[in-house]
Structures are given as structure tokens and as C-alpha cells.
Amino acid sequence: MKIVSVINYKGGVGKTSLTSNLGAELAWRGKKVLMLDLDPQTSLTFSFISPDVWEEKFSEDRTIKSWLESFDSPSPIDLASLIYTPERVETALRGRGKLDIISSHLGLINVDLELATKLGGGTIAQVKKNFINLHKTLKVGLSTIDSDAYDVVLIDCPPNFNIITKMAIIACDYILVPARPDFLSTMGIDYLIRNVNGLVKDYNDFANMAQGEKFDSIDPKVLGVVFTMIQEYGGGPMQAHAQFMNRVKGMTGISAFPSYIKRNDTLFADAPELGVPVVLNGYNSGSHQSVVDGLENVASDFRKYLGI
Ligand SMILES: Nc1ncnc2c1ncn2[C@@H]1O[C@H](COP(=O)(O)OP(=O)(O)OP(=O)(O)O)[C@@H](O)[C@H]1O
Ligand SMILES: [Mg+2]
């Protein structure tokens, strides 16, 4: 079971759309995929579960919020008990792979603030121990899920670098960075990777220095940048977009996928209401080729890099 965090500080770059459609494409090709929504905006959750059903069946005690609130209580919730198989997706997959989801909650934003209060401590040693114990929460939680149950876990992160996002980085094997081909979206990538490296270094330093308790060190790999919303001209990315792609390819220590997702405003305009990622709607209308142009190639590169 490979754990992949889908992350970019910048909002609206296509994190959630990539998570759901890549997940669905992989499932269509027979893979077992678990998606985890860590964003208080709950966009991924509401792409699969209607707000009414969510309110009635999930909001109270079946979201990542209730799990995070319970993890250090006397009766912690089992992370696996939050897993849900959206029926419409299951039908659309017609017996192929699996696409499950752990839902988010609009109140997750407050949980992030409450978690920050657990970071103090009387001594430096205690502060470091609290840092590790808090940040490895999700890593510990995911390790309780049967590793044969899924080939890959895709974590849809919020557009920030708060504690919950950091938990995802600590928990994952790989980091996938969706980006739009524009100045602001590419500008932050360098900074994001430096922050990820800084967090990993702090965690490992603290883990090595901890006395009395043994903590494993971590080594999440940056899988690469995937460009979303590329417009083509003459068979390749239009020149302005190619410029941003080359700029990222030129950044030291950062790789970019050779494949990319094409922009298609019509396709994505009404996607969330359908309850099924657009790529599956395409396959179900009889096409053997993904309706999300470029997704098949991105999924193929993704599988190659992960070895799944
Ligand atoms: N390939 C595409 N072509 C056209 N529109 C797209 C494409 N991919 C995503 N979109 C649209 O762009 C918008 C932002 O996408 P999405 O919500 O996936 O981004 P995000 O990075 O998850 O945003 P946030 O940071 O708010 O979580 C959405 O309206 C989505 O439908
Ligand atoms: Mg999103």
C-alpha cells in the first residue's frame, strides 16, 4: 500500500480533481484505491457524497475530524471504520478495481487550531516528543489499515501547510504536486519543497534524539509536479504554458511528469454534482479512451514511478 499526498499551497490548481480522477482511472484499471479528504473545504467528499447524506450519515462520527478528535481519548475511533464505498462509483466501475473514500468535515479547520495547542511542553525534550507524537498521528492511523486492502492511498491536502497537512507529509511515501501553468502556481513549488524537506529533517532529527522511546525516521519522496489545465496548440502545450513547464523542469531537485492533464472547461464545469469522477462517465459511455485528456498518460507514469 503506497501512500501519496497530493499537495500544493496554491488553491485551485486541480488537487481535488486530480485526486478523484486519478483514483478513478487507477480503479478502472483494476487498482484498489483509498482517497482521504483532509481539506476542510470538503470538495473531494462532496464530489462523492451528497451534502444531505453527509449531514445525516457522516458528519457526527464518520469523518476524519471525529477520528482526529478521538485519537488520544480513552476510546479512539478505528480509522478503517470511516471508509466508505460510494455506490454510484462502485456501479460505474463494473466490478473492476475499488475506489473508497474517508470523508472530511467543514469543522476540520478548528481541529487544526486545537491540535496546535498540544505542541507545548515543559522541557525541550518534551516539546520534541510532543512534536513527533502529534505529527505521526495519521501515519499511525494508516498503519492500522490492512495493507493488502489497497494498492494506493491518495490524500487530498488543503492549500496550506498547517498541522494536518504536515501529518499527511509525515504519513506518506510520495508527494505529488499538481500545478497550473501560471506564474503564481509555479512560484510556490520551490518554497513548498523546501518546507517539506525542512519538516522531514526536523522530524528525523527529533526522532533520532528522542530519549527512552524509539521513533522510525521518515523519507517521503517527491514524485513530481503534474501540470493540470494545459492548453495545447499545434499538438503540444501552447508556448506560454510550455514556458512554465520548462521553468519547473529547470528547478533543482524537482522533477516534473512528462505527461500532463489538458484543460477542458466544459468537462469539469458540472463534475461535482454527478457523484462519479468525470473519467468514469466517459468510460461508461463506451469510450476506451479517457475523457480527461492526458489522464491516461499521467496515470501510467504514476504507476510506473510507484511500481503498481
Ligand atoms: N483539466 C481541467 N480543465 C478545466 N478545469 C479544471 C481542470 N481540472 C480542474 N478544473 C477545475 O478547476 C477548479 C479547481 O480545481 P480543484 O478544486 O480540483 O483544485 P484544488 O487545487 O483542489 O482547489 P483547492 O485548493 O481549493 O482545494 C475546479 O472548478 C475544477 O472543476
Ligand atoms: Mg481541493
XYZ file of C-alpha atoms and ligand atoms in Angstrom:
340
model
C 0.000 0.000 0.000
C 1.683 3.196 -1.229
C 0.612 6.442 0.401
C 0.645 9.569 -1.759
C -0.052 13.110 -0.564
C -1.443 15.417 -3.233
C -0.333 18.864 -2.208
C 0.230 22.442 -3.303
C -0.131 25.623 -1.203
C -1.801 27.293 -4.060
C -5.583 26.952 -4.198
C -7.476 25.880 -7.286
C -4.590 24.146 -9.072
C -6.514 20.893 -9.543
C -5.527 18.862 -6.454
C -9.024 17.554 -5.799
C -9.871 16.933 -9.463
C -6.607 15.053 -9.923
C -7.149 13.013 -6.754
C -10.635 11.880 -7.777
C -9.933 11.288 -11.455
C -6.537 9.669 -10.986
C -8.102 7.499 -8.286
C -10.943 6.547 -10.641
C -8.609 5.920 -13.585
C -6.454 3.626 -11.424
C -9.556 1.838 -10.140
C -10.829 1.422 -13.728
C -7.507 -0.267 -14.498
C -8.113 -2.700 -11.628
C -6.299 -0.980 -8.762
C -7.656 -0.677 -5.237
C -7.632 2.967 -4.233
C -8.485 4.734 -0.996
C -8.936 8.506 -1.087
C -8.580 10.534 2.088
C -10.021 14.053 2.186
C -8.005 16.235 4.584
C -9.353 19.546 3.344
C -11.951 21.411 5.474
C -13.396 22.677 2.179
C -14.606 19.036 1.793
C -14.630 19.315 -2.030
C -13.462 15.735 -2.521
C -16.031 14.435 -0.032
C -18.872 16.313 -1.710
C -17.754 15.068 -5.117
C -18.805 11.600 -3.937
C -21.319 12.083 -1.138
C -24.280 14.463 -1.354
C -24.393 17.114 1.394
C -27.726 15.709 2.689
C -26.388 12.180 3.049
C -23.146 13.520 4.531
C -25.073 15.549 7.120
C -27.220 12.592 8.104
C -24.755 9.720 7.992
C -21.234 11.114 8.252
C -20.986 14.500 9.941
C -21.455 13.280 13.504
C -18.912 10.484 13.848
C -17.720 9.238 10.475
C -15.217 11.823 9.254
C -11.521 12.453 9.691
C -12.489 15.217 12.140
C -14.063 12.831 14.658
C -11.103 10.488 14.216
C -8.575 13.249 14.932
C -10.589 14.385 17.944
C -10.651 10.870 19.344
C -7.082 9.686 18.756
C -5.779 10.433 22.227
C -9.054 9.769 24.040
C -9.716 6.556 26.031
C -11.799 5.163 23.152
C -10.177 6.137 19.846
C -12.136 5.563 16.628
C -10.729 2.952 14.259
C -9.615 4.739 11.044
C -10.797 1.820 8.885
C -14.333 2.263 10.236
C -14.521 5.614 8.390
C -14.007 4.036 4.970
C -16.971 4.345 2.624
C -17.552 2.835 -0.819
C -19.692 5.258 -2.874
C -22.330 3.089 -4.531
C -22.571 5.035 -7.770
C -18.829 4.727 -8.276
C -18.924 1.028 -7.492
C -21.624 0.573 -10.145
C -19.671 2.675 -12.646
C -16.540 0.560 -12.060
C -18.460 -2.563 -13.118
C -16.500 -4.982 -10.998
C -13.083 -3.563 -11.810
C -10.900 -2.098 -9.018
C -12.020 -0.269 -5.921
C -12.440 3.439 -5.116
C -13.189 4.208 -1.460
C -13.161 7.441 0.492
C -12.641 8.720 4.012
C -14.622 11.900 4.315
C -13.648 15.322 5.613
C -15.586 17.844 7.684
C -16.067 21.593 7.397
C -15.090 21.878 11.082
C -11.635 20.455 10.421
C -10.262 23.982 10.349
C -10.878 24.288 14.115
C -9.287 20.902 14.779
C -6.073 22.178 13.214
C -6.062 25.075 15.690
C -6.801 22.782 18.654
C -4.030 20.391 17.637
C -1.538 23.257 17.726
C -2.180 23.643 21.458
C -0.785 20.134 22.026
C 2.625 21.172 20.798
C 3.896 22.810 24.008
C 5.867 21.119 26.772
C 7.852 21.872 29.910
C 11.254 20.849 28.601
C 12.887 20.844 25.171
C 12.873 17.044 25.218
C 9.128 17.094 25.930
C 8.479 19.624 23.156
C 10.292 17.399 20.670
C 8.433 14.311 21.803
C 5.096 16.109 21.534
C 6.062 17.287 18.044
C 6.703 13.728 16.893
C 3.742 12.160 18.634
C 1.330 14.696 17.198
C 2.695 14.738 13.653
C 2.834 10.960 13.323
C -0.858 10.564 14.199
C -2.016 9.926 10.641
C 0.981 7.683 9.924
C -0.008 5.524 12.896
C -3.669 5.587 11.836
C -2.925 4.486 8.268
C -0.700 1.683 9.532
C -3.795 0.124 11.126
C -5.439 -0.318 7.704
C -4.820 -3.734 6.167
C -2.025 -3.033 3.683
C -3.400 -5.610 1.233
C -6.748 -3.837 1.099
C -5.405 -1.025 -1.119
C -2.690 -0.541 -3.720
C -2.609 3.178 -3.131
C -3.932 5.819 -0.753
C -4.372 9.299 -2.240
C -4.519 12.106 0.311
C -6.174 15.313 -0.905
C -4.479 18.052 1.148
C -5.767 21.563 1.845
C -3.962 24.525 0.262
C -1.893 25.328 3.373
C 0.967 23.971 5.472
C -0.842 23.592 8.792
C -0.571 20.652 11.176
C -2.975 18.375 9.304
C -1.060 18.894 6.045
C 2.165 18.153 7.905
C 0.624 14.932 9.232
C -0.032 13.918 5.627
C 3.591 14.593 4.673
C 4.870 12.575 7.629
C 2.446 9.744 6.774
C 3.192 9.439 3.065
C 5.689 7.613 0.882
C 5.313 10.070 -2.004
C 4.330 13.671 -2.640
C 2.513 14.609 -5.829
C 2.324 18.305 -6.696
C -0.376 19.396 -9.149
C 0.260 22.826 -10.662
C -1.388 25.137 -13.147
C 0.803 26.606 -15.836
C 0.815 30.147 -14.480
C 3.239 32.341 -12.612
C 1.717 32.154 -9.124
C 1.151 28.401 -9.227
C 4.706 27.603 -10.198
C 6.310 30.253 -7.982
C 5.376 28.450 -4.758
C 6.642 24.991 -5.756
C 10.242 25.645 -4.827
C 9.131 27.012 -1.462
C 6.799 24.062 -0.868
C 9.552 21.526 -1.487
C 11.934 23.397 0.802
C 9.305 23.386 3.554
C 8.679 19.679 3.056
C 12.405 18.990 3.324
C 12.632 21.169 6.439
C 9.750 19.319 8.094
C 11.233 15.903 7.285
C 14.610 16.976 8.639
C 13.117 18.321 11.895
C 11.070 15.157 12.345
C 14.033 12.864 11.771
C 16.356 14.943 13.966
C 13.821 14.857 16.796
C 13.212 11.131 16.239
C 16.929 10.373 16.479
C 17.396 12.491 19.567
C 14.371 11.203 21.461
C 15.339 9.524 24.687
C 13.620 6.490 26.073
C 11.336 5.976 23.091
C 12.173 4.741 19.608
C 10.746 6.568 16.589
C 11.270 5.475 12.979
C 12.674 8.078 10.633
C 10.741 9.015 7.504
C 11.702 9.587 3.881
C 8.818 10.794 1.683
C 9.891 11.197 -1.946
C 8.711 13.995 -4.188
C 7.146 12.070 -7.047
C 6.949 15.180 -9.169
C 4.881 18.059 -10.463
C 1.881 17.245 -12.633
C 0.614 20.080 -14.762
C -3.140 20.401 -14.922
C -5.204 22.618 -17.215
C -2.697 22.748 -20.070
C -3.934 24.252 -23.314
C -2.496 22.821 -26.476
C -1.666 24.472 -29.738
C -0.311 22.596 -32.719
C -0.026 19.230 -30.935
C 1.784 20.351 -27.791
C 1.371 22.766 -24.876
C 0.867 26.353 -26.078
C 4.025 28.390 -25.785
C 3.129 30.297 -22.611
C 2.312 27.018 -20.844
C 5.420 25.269 -22.161
C 7.462 28.103 -20.629
C 6.101 27.427 -17.134
C 6.569 23.695 -17.565
C 10.197 24.210 -18.562
C 10.727 26.552 -15.667
C 9.631 23.866 -13.200
C 11.683 21.220 -15.013
C 14.683 23.517 -14.521
C 14.236 23.787 -10.740
C 16.907 21.887 -8.901
C 15.787 18.764 -7.120
C 12.259 18.847 -8.545
C 11.029 16.520 -11.238
C 8.029 17.124 -13.470
C 5.892 14.449 -15.086
C 6.421 14.285 -18.868
C 2.642 13.769 -19.090
C 0.075 16.449 -18.245
C -3.680 16.994 -17.980
C -5.304 19.148 -20.632
C -7.677 21.927 -19.801
C -11.325 21.213 -20.547
C -13.731 23.746 -19.031
C -16.877 22.059 -20.334
C -15.994 18.677 -18.881
C -15.090 19.966 -15.434
C -17.872 22.549 -15.154
C -20.522 20.086 -13.914
C -18.340 17.324 -12.493
C -19.014 17.518 -8.731
C -22.804 17.101 -8.901
C -22.651 13.762 -10.663
C -21.166 11.827 -7.736
C -18.838 9.977 -10.104
C -15.485 11.318 -11.377
C -15.836 12.544 -14.957
C -13.392 9.996 -16.263
C -15.768 7.172 -15.302
C -18.692 8.892 -17.010
C -16.591 8.843 -20.147
C -15.725 5.171 -19.852
C -19.332 4.301 -19.106
C -20.480 5.942 -22.290
C -18.472 3.281 -24.105
C -15.184 5.076 -24.702
C -11.948 3.216 -24.186
C -10.039 6.433 -24.016
C -10.151 8.744 -21.030
C -12.344 11.810 -21.489
C -9.892 13.695 -19.270
C -7.259 14.300 -21.903
C -3.828 13.319 -20.678
C -5.051 11.443 -17.608
C -4.233 8.018 -19.030
C -0.622 9.079 -19.559
C -0.374 10.677 -16.119
C -1.804 7.524 -14.523
C 0.607 5.389 -16.490
C 3.615 7.499 -15.374
C 2.263 7.444 -11.820
C 2.006 3.646 -11.837
C 5.483 3.320 -13.278
C 7.016 5.558 -10.590
C 5.175 3.741 -7.798
C 5.693 0.287 -9.238
C 1.989 -0.604 -9.021
N -8.240 19.930 -16.511
C -9.101 20.866 -16.128
N -9.696 21.673 -17.054
C -10.570 22.619 -16.668
N -10.945 22.857 -15.407
C -10.405 22.098 -14.456
C -9.451 21.055 -14.742
N -9.082 20.475 -13.570
C -9.778 21.103 -12.602
N -10.573 22.067 -13.115
C -11.453 22.988 -12.379
O -10.641 23.916 -11.681
C -11.218 24.241 -10.421
C -10.210 23.948 -9.298
O -9.951 22.551 -9.287
P -9.792 21.745 -7.921
O -10.918 22.022 -6.998
O -9.509 20.365 -8.311
O -8.477 22.470 -7.358
P -7.841 22.365 -5.905
O -6.390 22.569 -6.072
O -8.275 21.115 -5.252
O -8.501 23.597 -5.158
P -8.410 23.936 -3.597
O -7.032 24.469 -3.372
O -9.480 24.937 -3.384
O -8.626 22.648 -2.852
C -12.482 23.424 -10.305
O -13.573 24.236 -10.689
C -12.284 22.299 -11.299
O -13.500 21.804 -11.813
Mg -9.151 20.809 -3.364
